[in-house]
CSV table of C-alpha atoms in Angstrom, one decimal:
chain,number,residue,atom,x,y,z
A,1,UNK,CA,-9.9,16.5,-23.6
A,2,UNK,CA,-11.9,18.4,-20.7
A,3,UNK,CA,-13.7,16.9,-17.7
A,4,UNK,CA,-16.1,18.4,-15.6
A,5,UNK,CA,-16.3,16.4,-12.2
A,6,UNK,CA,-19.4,17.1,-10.0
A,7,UNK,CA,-19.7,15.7,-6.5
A,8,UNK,CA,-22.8,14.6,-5.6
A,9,UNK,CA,-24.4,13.0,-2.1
A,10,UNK,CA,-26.0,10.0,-2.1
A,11,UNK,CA,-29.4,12.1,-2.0
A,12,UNK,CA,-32.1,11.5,-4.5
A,13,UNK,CA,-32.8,14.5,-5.0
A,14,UNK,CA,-29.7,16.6,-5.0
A,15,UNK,CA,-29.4,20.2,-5.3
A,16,UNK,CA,-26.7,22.1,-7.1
A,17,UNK,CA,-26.2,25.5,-7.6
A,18,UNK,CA,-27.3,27.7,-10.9
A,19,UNK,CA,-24.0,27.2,-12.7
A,20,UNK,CA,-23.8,23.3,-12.0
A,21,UNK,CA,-27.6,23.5,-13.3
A,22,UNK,CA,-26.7,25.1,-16.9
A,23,UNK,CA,-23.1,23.1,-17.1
A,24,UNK,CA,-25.6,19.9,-16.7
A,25,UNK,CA,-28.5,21.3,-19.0
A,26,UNK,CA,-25.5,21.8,-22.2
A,27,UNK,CA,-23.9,19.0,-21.5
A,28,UNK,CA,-23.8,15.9,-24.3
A,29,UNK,CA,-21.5,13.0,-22.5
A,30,UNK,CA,-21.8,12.2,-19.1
A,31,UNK,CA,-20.6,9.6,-16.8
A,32,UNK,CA,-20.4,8.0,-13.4
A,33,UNK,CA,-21.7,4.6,-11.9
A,34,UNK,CA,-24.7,3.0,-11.7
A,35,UNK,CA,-26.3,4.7,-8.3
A,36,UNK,CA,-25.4,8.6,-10.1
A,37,UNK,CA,-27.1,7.5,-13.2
A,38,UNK,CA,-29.8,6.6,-11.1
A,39,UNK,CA,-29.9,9.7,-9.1
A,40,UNK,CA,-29.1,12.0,-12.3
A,41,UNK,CA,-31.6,10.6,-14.6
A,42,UNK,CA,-34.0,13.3,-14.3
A,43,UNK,CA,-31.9,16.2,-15.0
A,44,UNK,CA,-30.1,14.9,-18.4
A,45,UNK,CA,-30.8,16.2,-21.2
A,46,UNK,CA,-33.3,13.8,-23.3
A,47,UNK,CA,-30.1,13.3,-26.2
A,48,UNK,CA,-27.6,12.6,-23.5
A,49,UNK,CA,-25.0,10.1,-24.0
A,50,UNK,CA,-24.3,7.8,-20.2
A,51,UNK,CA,-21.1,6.0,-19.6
A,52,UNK,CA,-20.9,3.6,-17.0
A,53,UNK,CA,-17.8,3.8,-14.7
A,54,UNK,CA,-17.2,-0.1,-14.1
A,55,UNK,CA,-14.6,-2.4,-13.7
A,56,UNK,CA,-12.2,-2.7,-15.9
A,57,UNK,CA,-11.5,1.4,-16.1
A,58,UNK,CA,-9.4,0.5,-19.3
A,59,UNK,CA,-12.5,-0.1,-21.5
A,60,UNK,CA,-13.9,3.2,-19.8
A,61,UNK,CA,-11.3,5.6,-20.4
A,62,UNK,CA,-11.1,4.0,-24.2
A,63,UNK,CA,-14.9,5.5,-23.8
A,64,UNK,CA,-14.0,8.2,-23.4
A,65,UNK,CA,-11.6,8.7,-26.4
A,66,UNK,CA,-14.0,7.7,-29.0
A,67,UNK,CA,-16.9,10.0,-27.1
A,68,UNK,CA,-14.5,13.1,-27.7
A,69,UNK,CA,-14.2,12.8,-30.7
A,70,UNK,CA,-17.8,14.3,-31.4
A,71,UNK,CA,-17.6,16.3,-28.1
A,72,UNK,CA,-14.9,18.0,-26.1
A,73,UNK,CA,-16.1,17.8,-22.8
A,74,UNK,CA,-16.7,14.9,-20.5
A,75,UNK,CA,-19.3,15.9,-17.7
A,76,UNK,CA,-18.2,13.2,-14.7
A,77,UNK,CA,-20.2,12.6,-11.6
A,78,UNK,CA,-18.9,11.6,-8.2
A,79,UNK,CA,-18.9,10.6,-4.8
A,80,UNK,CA,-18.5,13.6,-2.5
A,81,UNK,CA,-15.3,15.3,-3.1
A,82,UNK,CA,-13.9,14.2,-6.0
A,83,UNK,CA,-10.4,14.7,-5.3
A,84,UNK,CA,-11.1,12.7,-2.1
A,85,UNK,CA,-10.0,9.1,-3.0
A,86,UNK,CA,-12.0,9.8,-6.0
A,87,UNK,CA,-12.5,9.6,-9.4
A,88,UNK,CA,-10.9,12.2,-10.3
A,89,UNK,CA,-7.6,11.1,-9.3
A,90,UNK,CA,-7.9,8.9,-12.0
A,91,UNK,CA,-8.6,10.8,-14.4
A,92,UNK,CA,-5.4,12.6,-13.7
A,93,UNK,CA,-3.5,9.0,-13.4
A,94,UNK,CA,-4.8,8.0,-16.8
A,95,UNK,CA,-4.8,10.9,-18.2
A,96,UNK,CA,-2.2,13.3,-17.5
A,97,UNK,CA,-3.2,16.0,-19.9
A,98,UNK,CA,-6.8,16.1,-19.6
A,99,UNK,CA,-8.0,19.0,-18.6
A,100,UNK,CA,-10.0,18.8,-15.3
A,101,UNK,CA,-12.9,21.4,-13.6
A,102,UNK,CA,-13.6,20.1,-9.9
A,103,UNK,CA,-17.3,20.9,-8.6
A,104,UNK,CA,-17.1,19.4,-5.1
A,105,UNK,CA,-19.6,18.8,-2.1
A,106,UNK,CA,-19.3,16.8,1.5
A,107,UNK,CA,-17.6,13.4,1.3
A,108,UNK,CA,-19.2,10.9,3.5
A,109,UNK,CA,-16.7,11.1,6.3
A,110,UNK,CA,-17.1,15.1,6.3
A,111,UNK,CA,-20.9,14.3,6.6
A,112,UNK,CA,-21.0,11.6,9.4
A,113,UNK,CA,-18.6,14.2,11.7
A,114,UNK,CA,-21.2,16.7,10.9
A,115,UNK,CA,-24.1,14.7,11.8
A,116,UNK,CA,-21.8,13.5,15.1
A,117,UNK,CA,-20.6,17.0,15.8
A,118,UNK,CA,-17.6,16.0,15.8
A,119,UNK,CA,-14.1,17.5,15.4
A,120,UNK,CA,-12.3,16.0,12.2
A,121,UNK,CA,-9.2,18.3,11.3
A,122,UNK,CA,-7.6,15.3,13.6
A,123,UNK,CA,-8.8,12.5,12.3
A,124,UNK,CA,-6.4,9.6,10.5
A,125,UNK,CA,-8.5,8.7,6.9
A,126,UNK,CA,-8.0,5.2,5.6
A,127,UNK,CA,-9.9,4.5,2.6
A,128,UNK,CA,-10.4,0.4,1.9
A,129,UNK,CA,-12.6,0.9,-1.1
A,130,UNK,CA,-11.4,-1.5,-3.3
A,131,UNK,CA,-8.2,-1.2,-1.6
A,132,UNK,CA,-5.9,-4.2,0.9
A,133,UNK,CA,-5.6,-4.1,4.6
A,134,UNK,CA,-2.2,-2.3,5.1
A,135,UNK,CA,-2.8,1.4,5.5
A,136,UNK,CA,-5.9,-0.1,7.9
A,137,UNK,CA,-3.4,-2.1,9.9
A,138,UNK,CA,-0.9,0.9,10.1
A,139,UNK,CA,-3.3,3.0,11.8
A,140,UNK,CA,-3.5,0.4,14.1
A,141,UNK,CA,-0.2,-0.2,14.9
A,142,UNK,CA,0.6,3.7,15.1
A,143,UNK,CA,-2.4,3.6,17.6
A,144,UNK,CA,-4.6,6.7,16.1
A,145,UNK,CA,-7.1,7.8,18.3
A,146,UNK,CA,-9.4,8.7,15.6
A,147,UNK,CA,-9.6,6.9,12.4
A,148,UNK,CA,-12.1,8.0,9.2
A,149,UNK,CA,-12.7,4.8,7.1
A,150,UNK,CA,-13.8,4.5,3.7
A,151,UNK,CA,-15.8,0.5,3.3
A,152,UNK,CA,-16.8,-1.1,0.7
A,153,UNK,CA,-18.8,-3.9,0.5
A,154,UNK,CA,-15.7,-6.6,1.6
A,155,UNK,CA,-14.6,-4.6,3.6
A,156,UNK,CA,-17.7,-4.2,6.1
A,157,UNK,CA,-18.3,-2.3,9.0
A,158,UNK,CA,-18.6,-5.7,10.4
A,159,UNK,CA,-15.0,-7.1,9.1
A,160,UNK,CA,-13.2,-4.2,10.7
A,161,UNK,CA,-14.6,-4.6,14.0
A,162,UNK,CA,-13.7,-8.3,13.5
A,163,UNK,CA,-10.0,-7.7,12.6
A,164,UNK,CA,-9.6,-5.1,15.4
A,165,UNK,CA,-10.9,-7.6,17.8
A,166,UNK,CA,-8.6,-10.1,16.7
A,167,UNK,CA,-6.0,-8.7,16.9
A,168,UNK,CA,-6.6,-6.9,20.3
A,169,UNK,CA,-7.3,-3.4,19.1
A,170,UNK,CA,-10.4,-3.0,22.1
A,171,UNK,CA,-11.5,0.1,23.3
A,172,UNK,CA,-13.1,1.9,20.1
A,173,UNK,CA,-16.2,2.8,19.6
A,174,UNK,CA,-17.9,2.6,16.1
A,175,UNK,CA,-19.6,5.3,14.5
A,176,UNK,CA,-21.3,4.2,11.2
A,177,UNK,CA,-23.4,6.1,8.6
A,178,UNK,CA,-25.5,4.9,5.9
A,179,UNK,CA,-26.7,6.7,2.9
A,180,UNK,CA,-25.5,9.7,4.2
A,181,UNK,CA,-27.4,12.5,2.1
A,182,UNK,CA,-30.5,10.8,1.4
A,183,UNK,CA,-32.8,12.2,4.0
A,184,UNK,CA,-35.1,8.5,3.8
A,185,UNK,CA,-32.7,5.9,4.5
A,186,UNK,CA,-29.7,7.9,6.5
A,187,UNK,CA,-28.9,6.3,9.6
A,188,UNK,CA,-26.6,6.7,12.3
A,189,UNK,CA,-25.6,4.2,15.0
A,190,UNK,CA,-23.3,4.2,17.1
A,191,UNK,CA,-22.0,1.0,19.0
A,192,UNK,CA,-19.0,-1.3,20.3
A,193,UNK,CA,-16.6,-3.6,18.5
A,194,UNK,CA,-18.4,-5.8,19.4
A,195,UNK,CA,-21.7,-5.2,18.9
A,196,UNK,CA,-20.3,-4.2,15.3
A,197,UNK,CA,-19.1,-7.4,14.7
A,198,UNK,CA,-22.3,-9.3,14.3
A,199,UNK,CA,-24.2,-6.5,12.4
A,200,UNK,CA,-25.3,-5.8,9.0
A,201,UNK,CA,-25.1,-2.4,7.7
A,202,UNK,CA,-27.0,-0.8,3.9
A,203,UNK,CA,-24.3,0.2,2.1
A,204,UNK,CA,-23.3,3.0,1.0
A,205,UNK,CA,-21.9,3.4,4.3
A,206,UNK,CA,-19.0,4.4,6.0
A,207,UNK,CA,-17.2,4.2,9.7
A,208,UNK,CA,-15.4,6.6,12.4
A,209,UNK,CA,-13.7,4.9,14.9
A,210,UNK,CA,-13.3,6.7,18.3
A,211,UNK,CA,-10.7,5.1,20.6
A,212,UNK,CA,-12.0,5.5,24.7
A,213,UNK,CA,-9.0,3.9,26.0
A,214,UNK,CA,-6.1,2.8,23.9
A,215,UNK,CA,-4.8,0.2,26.6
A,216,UNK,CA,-2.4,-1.2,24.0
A,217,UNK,CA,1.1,0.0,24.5
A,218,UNK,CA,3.8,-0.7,21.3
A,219,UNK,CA,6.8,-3.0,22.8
A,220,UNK,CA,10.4,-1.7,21.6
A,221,UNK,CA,11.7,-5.2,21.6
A,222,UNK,CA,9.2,-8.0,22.7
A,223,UNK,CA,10.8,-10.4,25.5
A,224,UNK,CA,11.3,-13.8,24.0
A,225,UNK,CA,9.4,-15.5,26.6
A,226,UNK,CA,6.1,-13.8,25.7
A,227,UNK,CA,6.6,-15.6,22.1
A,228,UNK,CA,4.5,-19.2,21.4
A,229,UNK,CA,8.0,-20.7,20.2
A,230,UNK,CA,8.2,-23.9,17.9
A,231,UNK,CA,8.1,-27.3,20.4
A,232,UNK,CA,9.1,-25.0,23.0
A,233,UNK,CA,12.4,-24.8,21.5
A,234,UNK,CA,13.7,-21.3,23.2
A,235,UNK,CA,16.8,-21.6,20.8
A,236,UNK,CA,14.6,-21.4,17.9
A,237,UNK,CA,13.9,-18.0,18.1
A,238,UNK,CA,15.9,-15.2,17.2
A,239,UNK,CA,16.7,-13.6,20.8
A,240,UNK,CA,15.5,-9.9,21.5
A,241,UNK,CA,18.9,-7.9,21.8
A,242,UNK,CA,19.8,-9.8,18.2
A,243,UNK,CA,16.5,-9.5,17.3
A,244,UNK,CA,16.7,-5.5,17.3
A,245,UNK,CA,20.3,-5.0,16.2
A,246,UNK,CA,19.2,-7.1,13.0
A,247,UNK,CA,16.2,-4.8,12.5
A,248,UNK,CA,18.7,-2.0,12.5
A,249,UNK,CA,20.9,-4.1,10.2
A,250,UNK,CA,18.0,-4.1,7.3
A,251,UNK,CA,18.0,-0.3,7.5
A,252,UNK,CA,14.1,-0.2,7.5
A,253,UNK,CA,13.8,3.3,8.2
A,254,UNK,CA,14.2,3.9,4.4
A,255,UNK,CA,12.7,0.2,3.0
A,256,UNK,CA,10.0,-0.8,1.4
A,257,UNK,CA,9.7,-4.2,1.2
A,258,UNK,CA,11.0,-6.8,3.6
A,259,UNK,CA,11.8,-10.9,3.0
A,260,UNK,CA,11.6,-13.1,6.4
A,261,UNK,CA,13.0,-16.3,4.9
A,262,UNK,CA,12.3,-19.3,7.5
A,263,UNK,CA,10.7,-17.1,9.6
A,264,UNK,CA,9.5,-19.5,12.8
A,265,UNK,CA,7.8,-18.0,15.5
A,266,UNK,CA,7.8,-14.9,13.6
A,267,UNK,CA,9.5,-12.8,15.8
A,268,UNK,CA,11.6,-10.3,13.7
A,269,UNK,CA,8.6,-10.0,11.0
A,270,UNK,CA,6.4,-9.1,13.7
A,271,UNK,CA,9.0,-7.1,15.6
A,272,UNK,CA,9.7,-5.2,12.0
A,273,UNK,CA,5.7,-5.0,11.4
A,274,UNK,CA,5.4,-3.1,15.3
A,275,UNK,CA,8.3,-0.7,14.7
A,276,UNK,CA,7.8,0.0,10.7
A,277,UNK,CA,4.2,-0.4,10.2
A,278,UNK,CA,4.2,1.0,6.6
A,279,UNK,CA,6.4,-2.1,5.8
A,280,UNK,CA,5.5,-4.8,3.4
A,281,UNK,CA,6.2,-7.7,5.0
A,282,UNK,CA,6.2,-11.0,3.4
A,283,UNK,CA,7.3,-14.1,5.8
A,284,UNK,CA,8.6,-17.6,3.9
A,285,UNK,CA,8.7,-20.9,6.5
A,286,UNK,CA,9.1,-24.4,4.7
A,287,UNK,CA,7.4,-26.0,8.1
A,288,UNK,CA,3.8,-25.7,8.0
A,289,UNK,CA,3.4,-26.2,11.4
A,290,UNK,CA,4.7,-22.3,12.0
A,291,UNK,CA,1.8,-21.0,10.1
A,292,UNK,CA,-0.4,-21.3,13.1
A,293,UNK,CA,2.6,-20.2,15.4
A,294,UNK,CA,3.1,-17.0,13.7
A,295,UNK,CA,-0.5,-16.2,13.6
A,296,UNK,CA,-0.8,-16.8,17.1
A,297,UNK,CA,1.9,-14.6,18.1
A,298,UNK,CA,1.0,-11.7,15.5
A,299,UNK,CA,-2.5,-11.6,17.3
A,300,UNK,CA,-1.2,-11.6,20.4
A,301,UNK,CA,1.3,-8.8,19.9
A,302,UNK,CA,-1.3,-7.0,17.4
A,303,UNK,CA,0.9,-7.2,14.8
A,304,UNK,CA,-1.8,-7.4,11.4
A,305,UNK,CA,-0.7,-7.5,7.7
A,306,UNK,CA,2.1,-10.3,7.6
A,307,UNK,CA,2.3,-12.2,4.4
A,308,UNK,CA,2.7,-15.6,5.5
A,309,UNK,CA,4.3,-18.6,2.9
A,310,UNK,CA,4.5,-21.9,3.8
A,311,UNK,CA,6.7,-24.2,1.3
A,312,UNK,CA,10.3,-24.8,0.4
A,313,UNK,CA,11.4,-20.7,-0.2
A,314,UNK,CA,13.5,-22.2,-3.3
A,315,UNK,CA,10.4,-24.0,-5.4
A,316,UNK,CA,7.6,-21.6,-4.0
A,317,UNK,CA,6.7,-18.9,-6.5
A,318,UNK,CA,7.8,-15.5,-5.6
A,319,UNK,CA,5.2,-13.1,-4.5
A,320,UNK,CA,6.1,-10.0,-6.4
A,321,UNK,CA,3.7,-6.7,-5.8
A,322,UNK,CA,3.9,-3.1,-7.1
A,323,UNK,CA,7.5,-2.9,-5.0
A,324,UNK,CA,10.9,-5.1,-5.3
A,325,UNK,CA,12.0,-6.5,-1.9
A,326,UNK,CA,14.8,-4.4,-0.8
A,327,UNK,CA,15.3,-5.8,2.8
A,328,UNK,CA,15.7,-9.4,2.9
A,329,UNK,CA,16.5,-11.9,6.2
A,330,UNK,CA,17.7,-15.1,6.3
A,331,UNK,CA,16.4,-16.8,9.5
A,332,UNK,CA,17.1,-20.5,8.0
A,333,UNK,CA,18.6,-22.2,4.9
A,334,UNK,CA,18.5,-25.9,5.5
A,335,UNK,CA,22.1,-25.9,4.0
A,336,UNK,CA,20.8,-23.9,0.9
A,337,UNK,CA,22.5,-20.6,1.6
A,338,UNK,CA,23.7,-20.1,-1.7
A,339,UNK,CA,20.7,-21.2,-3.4
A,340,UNK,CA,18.2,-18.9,-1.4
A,341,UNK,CA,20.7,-15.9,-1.6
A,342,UNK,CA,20.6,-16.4,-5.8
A,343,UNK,CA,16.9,-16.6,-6.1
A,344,UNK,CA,16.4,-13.7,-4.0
A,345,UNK,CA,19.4,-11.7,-6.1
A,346,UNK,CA,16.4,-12.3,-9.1
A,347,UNK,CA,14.4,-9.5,-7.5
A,348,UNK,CA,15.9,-7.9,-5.0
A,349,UNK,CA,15.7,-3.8,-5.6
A,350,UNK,CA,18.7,-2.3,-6.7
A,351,UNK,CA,19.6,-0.7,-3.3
A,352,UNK,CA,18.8,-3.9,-1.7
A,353,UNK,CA,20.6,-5.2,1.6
A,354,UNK,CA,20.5,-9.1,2.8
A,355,UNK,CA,20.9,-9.8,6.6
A,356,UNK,CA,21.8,-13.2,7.8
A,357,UNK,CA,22.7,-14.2,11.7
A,358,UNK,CA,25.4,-16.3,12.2
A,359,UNK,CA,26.9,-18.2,15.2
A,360,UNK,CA,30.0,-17.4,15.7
A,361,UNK,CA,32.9,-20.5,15.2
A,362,UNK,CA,35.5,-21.5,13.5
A,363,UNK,CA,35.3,-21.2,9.8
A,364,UNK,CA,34.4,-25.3,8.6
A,365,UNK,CA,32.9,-26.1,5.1
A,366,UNK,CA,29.3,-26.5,7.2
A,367,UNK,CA,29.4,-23.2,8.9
A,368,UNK,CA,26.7,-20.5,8.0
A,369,UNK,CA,29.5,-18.0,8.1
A,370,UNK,CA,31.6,-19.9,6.3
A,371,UNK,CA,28.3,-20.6,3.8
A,372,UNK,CA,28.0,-17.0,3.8
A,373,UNK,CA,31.0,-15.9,2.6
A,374,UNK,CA,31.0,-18.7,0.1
A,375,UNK,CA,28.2,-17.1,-1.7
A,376,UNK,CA,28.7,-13.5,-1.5
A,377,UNK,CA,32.4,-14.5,-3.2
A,378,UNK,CA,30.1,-16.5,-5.8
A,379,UNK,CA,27.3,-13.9,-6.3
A,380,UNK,CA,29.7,-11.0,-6.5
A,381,UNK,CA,28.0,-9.7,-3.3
A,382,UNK,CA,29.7,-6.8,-1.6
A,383,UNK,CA,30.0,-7.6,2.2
A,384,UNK,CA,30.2,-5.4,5.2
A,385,UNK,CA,31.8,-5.9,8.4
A,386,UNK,CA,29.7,-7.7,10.3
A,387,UNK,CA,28.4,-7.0,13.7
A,388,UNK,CA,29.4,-9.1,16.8
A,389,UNK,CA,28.1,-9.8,20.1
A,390,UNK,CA,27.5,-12.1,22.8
A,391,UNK,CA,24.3,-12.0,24.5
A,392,UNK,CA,24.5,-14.2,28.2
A,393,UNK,CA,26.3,-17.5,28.4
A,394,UNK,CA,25.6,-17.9,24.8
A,395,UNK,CA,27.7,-18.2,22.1
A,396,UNK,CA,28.8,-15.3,19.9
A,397,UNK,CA,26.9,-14.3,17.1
A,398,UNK,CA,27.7,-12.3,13.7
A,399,UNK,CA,25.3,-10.3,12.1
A,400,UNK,CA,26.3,-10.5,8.7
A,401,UNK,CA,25.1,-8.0,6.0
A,402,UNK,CA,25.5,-7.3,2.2
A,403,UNK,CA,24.3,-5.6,-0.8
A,404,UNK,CA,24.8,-5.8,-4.2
C-alpha cells in the first residue's frame, strides 16, 4: 500500500505547488477529516472516493484495506507537517510496511512564531491533542522558558492557563493563534494567565507560552514544616533526610512507574513528581480525608499530575496504564504488609523494586520489620541490606528494599 500525505493550512483556499496539483488531479481515494474535506472539495476530481479520518482509527485503516484493493495509492491530507504529531505517524504505527510520500507545509506552532517573530529552534513542544496532562506538567516542573502547545478542544487555551495558575506556574505570558492560515478569521492575541483564563478562543487554535520571570525555584528536598500534615501530626509524615534517601532507594532515575501506597500528606509522591517529572505517579491513601491534603500540598509545591486513590489499596481496583509499576512504596499497611506486598507482586514489572521504611526495634511478631521480612520469606522476595539512620533525637529507621 502507498500513501501520499499532503500538509495543508487551515486556509480555504490553499495553494500547492504544480506537482501536488497533478498528484491531486490523478488521484482516486483520498482522505482526511472533516475541515480538509471541506477545504479540498473543489480540487477532487468529480469520481473521487473521501474517507473520513474519525474516531475509532481501526474502522479507518480497515478503509483503507478494502479501498486498495481497486487502487494502490491512498492520497492523505493533513494538518501542517505531517510528521509533526501527525497523521502520518500513524500510518507508520498501523502500518509498518506501507509505503509513505511526505508533502509538508508550516505547522501551526511554526506559523504563530512566524506571525510573532519569534525565535523557535528553543522552544519545548507539548502536544495535548487528544493526549493527558503529563508531558504538559513536565514542562512545568522542568521550568521551560518557552513552551509550543498543541490544544484541542478539552484542552483549551483557557484550561491551561487555569492549571498553571493553580498550581503557581505565574509569570507566562500567552500567545494564542486561531485559524492560522486562513487570512479571514486568523487572530493573534496575546495576553496574561490570567486574562487567559476567562477567555474563549475559535478553535483551531494553538498556544506559545513565554515565561517573563520564572520566580519558581525546584526544592531538592522540601522541609517538612512547609507540608499541610494530617491533624497536625508531624510524625505522620515521612521526614526530609528519609524522605530523599527513600527516593534514591526506588532507583527512579531509570523507572517508569511509581506506587505511593498510603501516601498521607503526599510528601514522597510529590517529592518523586519535583525531582522525576516524567514519572507516573499513582498515590493509594485508604483515609479520604488526605485527598484534600495532598492536593493542597501538590499546589503549593507545584507539583501537577499525581494520581490520587482513595480506598482500602487491597479491595480498590488497580489502575493499570500502558506501563507496569516498577517502583513501589509502602508508606502504611494497617497491619496488611503481606497482603499489600502480594497484590502488588500481581503487576509489578519484572525489574521491579519495593521500598518500605521501617522503625528500627527489636524484632516482635507486630513489627513492620519483622512484618517485612515475614513476607519477602513468604513471597520469595530477594532482600537487600537495608539502609540505616538516625535522623535527631528520633528513633532509628531502616529503609528496607526488595525486588523479585
Amino acid at each position: 500500500m502507498k500513501f501520499i500525505v499532503i500538509g495543508i493550512t487551515d486556509s480555504p483556499r490553499p495553494w500547492f505547488p504544480p506537482e501536488v496539483m497533478e498528484i491531486v488531479k490523478q488521484g482516486k481515494v483520498f482522505s482526511g477529516g472533516k475541515r480538509h474535506h471541506e477545504i479540498m472539495s473543489p480540487f477532487l476530481p468529480a469520481d473521487a472516493e473521501w474517507i473520513d479520518i474519525v474516531a475509532p482509527l481501526d474502522a479507518v485503516f480497515d478503509n483503507y484495506q478494502l479501498s486498495i484493493v481497486n487502487c494502490q495509492l491512498i492520497i492523505v491530507f493533513a494538518s501542517g507537517d505531517p510528521l509533526f504529531f501527525g497523521f502520518a505517524n500513524t500510518i507508520k504505527r498501523k502500518m509498518p510496511e506501507a509505503e509513505i510520500t511526505i508533502y509538508p507545509t508550516f505547522n501551526s506552532l511554526q506559523m504563530l512564531a512566524h506571525r510573532l517573530v519569534m525565535p523557535y529552534h528553543d522552544m519545548r513542544i507539548v502536544s495535548l491533542t487528544g493526549r493527558p496532562w503529563p508531558e504538559f506538567d513536565r514542562a512545568l516542573i522542568e521550568r521551560a522558558a518557552k513552551i509550543g502547545v498543541l490544544t484541542d478542544k478539552e484542552h483549551t487555551p483557557a484550561a491551561i492557563a487555569h492549571r498553571m495558575l493553580e498550581y503557581g506556574y505565574n509569570g507566562y505570558a500567552v500567545h494564542v493563534g486561531e485559524h492560522l492560515g486562513n487570512p479571514s478569521k486568523e487572530k493573534i492575541t496575546t495576553l496574561t494567565l490570567e486574562e487567559a483564563v476567562s477567555k474563549d478562543f475559535d478553535y483551531p487554535n494553538c498556544v506559545i507560552l513565554i515565561g517573563k520571570t520564572l520566580e519558581r525555584t525546584k526544592p531538592f528536598g522540601i522541609p517538612d514544616c512547609e507540608f499541610t500534615l494530617l491533624d497536625g501530626r508531624e510524625k505522620m509524615i515521612t521526614k526530609m533526610p528519609i524522605r530523599l534517601l527513600t527516593l534514591q532507594a526506588l532507583e527512579l532515575p531509570k523507572k517508569h512507574v511509581l506506587w505511593d501506597i498510603g501516601f498521607c500528606t503526599g510528601s514522597v509522591s510529590i517529592e518523586a513528581r519535583l525531582q522525576f517529572p516524567s514519572l507516573h505517579i499513582d498515590a493509594f491513601e485508604i483515609r479520604p480525608e488526605c485527598e484534600a491534603i495532598i492536593h493542597e500540598n501538590a499546589t503549593k509545591f507545584g507539583a501537577p499530575g499525581i494520581n490520587v486513590h482513595i480506598g482500602d489499596f487491597l479491595t480498590t481496583p488497580i489502575p493499570l496504564g500502558e506501563m507496569l509499576p516498577d517502583a513501589v512504596f509502602i508508606g502504611g499497611h494497617g497491619g496488611h504488609l503481606k497482603e499489600i506486598m502480594a497484590k502488588v507482586l500481581t503487576v509489578l514489572a519484572p525489574d521491579g523494586i519495593i521500598v518500605m521504611n521501617s522503625v528500627k526495634a527489636p524484632l516482635v511478631k507486630t513489627d513492620s520489620h519483622w512484618l517485612w521480612d515475614e513476607a519477602c520469606t513468604e513471597l520469595g522476595l530477594r532482600q537487600e541490606p537495608p539502609t540505616k539512620m538516625i535522623l535527631n533525637e528520633n528513633h532509628p529507621i531502616e529503609i528496607l528494599k526488595c525486588r523479585r
